[in-house]
Short mmCIF file of C-alpha atoms in Angstrom, two decimals:
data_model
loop_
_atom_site.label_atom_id
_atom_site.label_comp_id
_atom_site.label_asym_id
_atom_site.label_seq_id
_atom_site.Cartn_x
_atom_site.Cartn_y
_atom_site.Cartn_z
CA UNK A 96 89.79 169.95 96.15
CA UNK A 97 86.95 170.43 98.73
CA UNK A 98 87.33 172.24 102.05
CA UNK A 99 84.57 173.16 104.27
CA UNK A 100 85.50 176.63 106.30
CA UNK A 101 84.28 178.94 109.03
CA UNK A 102 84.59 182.60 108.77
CA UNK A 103 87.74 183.07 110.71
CA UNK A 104 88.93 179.74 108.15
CA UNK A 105 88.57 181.39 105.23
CA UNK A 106 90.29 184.56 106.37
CA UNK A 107 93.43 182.01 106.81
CA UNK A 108 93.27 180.44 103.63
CA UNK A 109 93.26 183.88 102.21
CA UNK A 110 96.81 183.89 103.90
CA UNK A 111 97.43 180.94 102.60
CA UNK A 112 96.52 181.74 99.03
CA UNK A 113 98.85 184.86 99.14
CA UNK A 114 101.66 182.53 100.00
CA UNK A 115 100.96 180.23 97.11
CA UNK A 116 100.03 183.08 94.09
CA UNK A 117 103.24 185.57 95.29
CA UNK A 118 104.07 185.41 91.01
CA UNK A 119 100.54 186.14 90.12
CA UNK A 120 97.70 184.31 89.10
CA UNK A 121 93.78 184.64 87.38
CA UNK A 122 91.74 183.46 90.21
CA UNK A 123 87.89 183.28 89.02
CA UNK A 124 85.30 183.36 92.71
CA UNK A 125 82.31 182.05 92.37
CA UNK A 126 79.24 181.91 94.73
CA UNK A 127 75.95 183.86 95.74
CA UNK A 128 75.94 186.79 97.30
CA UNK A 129 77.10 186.52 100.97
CA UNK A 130 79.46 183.61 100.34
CA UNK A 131 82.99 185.45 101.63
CA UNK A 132 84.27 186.11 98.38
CA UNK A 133 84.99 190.06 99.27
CA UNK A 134 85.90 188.83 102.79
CA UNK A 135 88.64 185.80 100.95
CA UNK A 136 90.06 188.16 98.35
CA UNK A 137 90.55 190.94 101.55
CA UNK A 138 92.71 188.52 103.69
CA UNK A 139 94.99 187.54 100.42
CA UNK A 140 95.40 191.51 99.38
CA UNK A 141 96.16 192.10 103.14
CA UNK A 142 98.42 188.50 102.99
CA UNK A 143 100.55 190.24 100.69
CA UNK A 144 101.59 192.93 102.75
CA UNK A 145 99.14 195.30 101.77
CA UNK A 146 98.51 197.24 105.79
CA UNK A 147 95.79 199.78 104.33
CA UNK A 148 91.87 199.09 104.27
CA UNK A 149 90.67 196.38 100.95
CA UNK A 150 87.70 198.47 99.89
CA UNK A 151 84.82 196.17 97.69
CA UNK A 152 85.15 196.97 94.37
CA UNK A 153 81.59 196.88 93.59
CA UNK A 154 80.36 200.56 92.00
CA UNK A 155 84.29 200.86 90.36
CA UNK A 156 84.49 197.02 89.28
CA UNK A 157 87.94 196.68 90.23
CA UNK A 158 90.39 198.40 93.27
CA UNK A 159 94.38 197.95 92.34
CA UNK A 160 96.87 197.65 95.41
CA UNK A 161 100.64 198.48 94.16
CA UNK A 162 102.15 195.83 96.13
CA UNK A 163 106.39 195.17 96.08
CA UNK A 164 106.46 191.98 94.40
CA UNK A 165 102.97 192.35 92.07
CA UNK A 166 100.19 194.41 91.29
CA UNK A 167 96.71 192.84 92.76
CA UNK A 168 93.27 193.33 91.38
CA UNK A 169 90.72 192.98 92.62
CA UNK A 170 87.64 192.83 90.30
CA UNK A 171 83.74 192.55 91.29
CA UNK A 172 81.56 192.47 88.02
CA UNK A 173 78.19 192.26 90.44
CA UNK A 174 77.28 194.90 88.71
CA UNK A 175 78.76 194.81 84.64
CA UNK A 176 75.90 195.06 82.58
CA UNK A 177 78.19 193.65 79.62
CA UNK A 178 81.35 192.33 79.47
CA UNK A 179 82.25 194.94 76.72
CA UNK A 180 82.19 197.59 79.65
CA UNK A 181 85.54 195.99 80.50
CA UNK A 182 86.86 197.20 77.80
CA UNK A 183 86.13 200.77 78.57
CA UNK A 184 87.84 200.56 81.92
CA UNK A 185 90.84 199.51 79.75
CA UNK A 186 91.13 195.91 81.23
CA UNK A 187 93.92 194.96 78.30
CA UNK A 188 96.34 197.47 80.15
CA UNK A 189 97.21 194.98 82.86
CA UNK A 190 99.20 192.05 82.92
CA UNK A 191 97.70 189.16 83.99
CA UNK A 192 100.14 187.18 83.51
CA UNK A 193 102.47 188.42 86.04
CA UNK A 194 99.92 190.10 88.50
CA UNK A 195 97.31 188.54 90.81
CA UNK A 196 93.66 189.16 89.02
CA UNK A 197 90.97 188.28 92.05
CA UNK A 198 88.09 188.25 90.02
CA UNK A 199 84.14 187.62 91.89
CA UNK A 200 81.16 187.14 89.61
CA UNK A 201 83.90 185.94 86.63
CA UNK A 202 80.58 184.53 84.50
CA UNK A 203 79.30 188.56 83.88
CA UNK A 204 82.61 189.26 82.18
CA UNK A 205 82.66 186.24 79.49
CA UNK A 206 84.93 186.90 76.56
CA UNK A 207 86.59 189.64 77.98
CA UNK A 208 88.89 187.83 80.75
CA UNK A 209 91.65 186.08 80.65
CA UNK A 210 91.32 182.05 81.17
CA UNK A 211 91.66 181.16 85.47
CA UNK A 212 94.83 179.67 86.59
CA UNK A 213 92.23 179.01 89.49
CA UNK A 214 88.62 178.93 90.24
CA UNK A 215 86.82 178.92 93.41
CA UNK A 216 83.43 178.10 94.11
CA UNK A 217 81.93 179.31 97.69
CA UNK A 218 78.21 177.53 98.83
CA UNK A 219 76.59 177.68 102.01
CA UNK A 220 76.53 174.52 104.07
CA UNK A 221 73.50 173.19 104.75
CA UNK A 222 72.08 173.26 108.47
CA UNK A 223 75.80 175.57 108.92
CA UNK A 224 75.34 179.09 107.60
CA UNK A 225 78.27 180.48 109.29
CA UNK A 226 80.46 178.03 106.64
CA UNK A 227 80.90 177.38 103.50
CA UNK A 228 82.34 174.27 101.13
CA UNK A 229 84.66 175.94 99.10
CA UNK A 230 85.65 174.13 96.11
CA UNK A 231 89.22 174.78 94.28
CA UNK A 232 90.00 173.76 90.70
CA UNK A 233 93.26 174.27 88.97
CA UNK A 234 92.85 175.21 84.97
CA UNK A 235 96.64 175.97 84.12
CA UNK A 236 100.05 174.57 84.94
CA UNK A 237 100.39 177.63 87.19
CA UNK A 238 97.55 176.87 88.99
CA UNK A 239 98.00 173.14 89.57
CA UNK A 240 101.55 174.23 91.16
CA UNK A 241 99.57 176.66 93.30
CA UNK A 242 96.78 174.21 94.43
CA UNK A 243 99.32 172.16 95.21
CA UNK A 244 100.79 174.49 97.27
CA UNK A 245 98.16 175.76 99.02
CA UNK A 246 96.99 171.75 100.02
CA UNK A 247 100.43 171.65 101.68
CA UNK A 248 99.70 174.70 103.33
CA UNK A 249 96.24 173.40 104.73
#
């Protein structure tokens, strides 16, 4: 699925998103920097119910907000220098199968991540740099029932 979004659009399909992974989900964001990926993964965090300020993850590679239903992480590997590194911050001790993993820069931590139940790919538009063409792909079963979902939704 392809969906080209203003800024103020992609805070709502961050809402939308937290509707549609509320049982957890591997989501893989892709893009340059500047895309929206911090500013997406802030508006599903806060679509969850979480009222306190999404900081960017990038010097601690990953922020965790204890949520009621799930635990979401959110992950940016800007800044891994290998994907073994993930391994010292002990990334086997969470769950991702029943916790929402938000993960930017997903390529930098290769072998060391679970698979996507989604991936998202952010670009600018051409002649419109104030959106972007995300693109959505569903990799799991999980993730087809959420894309599915979230098209509904849109």
């Amino acid at each position: 699925m392809k969906i080209q979004l203003t800024e103020p659009q992609m805070a709502q399909m961050g809402q939308h998103l937290s509707q549609v992974c509320q049982n957890g989900s591997v989501i893989y964001l892709h893009g340059t920097l500047g895309m929206g990926k911090t500013t997406l993964c802030r508006a599903v965090i806060q679509g969850l119910g979480w009222s306190g300020r999404v900081k960017s993850p990038t010097y601690n590679l990953l922020e965790q907000y204890e949520l009621p239903a799930l635990l979401a992480i959110h992950f940016d590997l800007y800044r891994l220098g290998d994907p073994e590194e993930l391994e010292f911050i002990g990334i086997r001790d969470y769950d991702a199968s029943a916790n929402l993993w938000l993960i930017e820069w997903p390529e930098k931590g290769l072998g060391c991540l679970p698979s996507a139940d989604l991936e998202m790919t952010l670009n600018e538009v051409m002649g419109l740099p104030d959106e972007r063409l995300v693109e959505l792909q569903a990799n799991s079963t999980k993730g087809a029932g959420q894309l599915l979902a979230l098209q509904q939704l849109i």
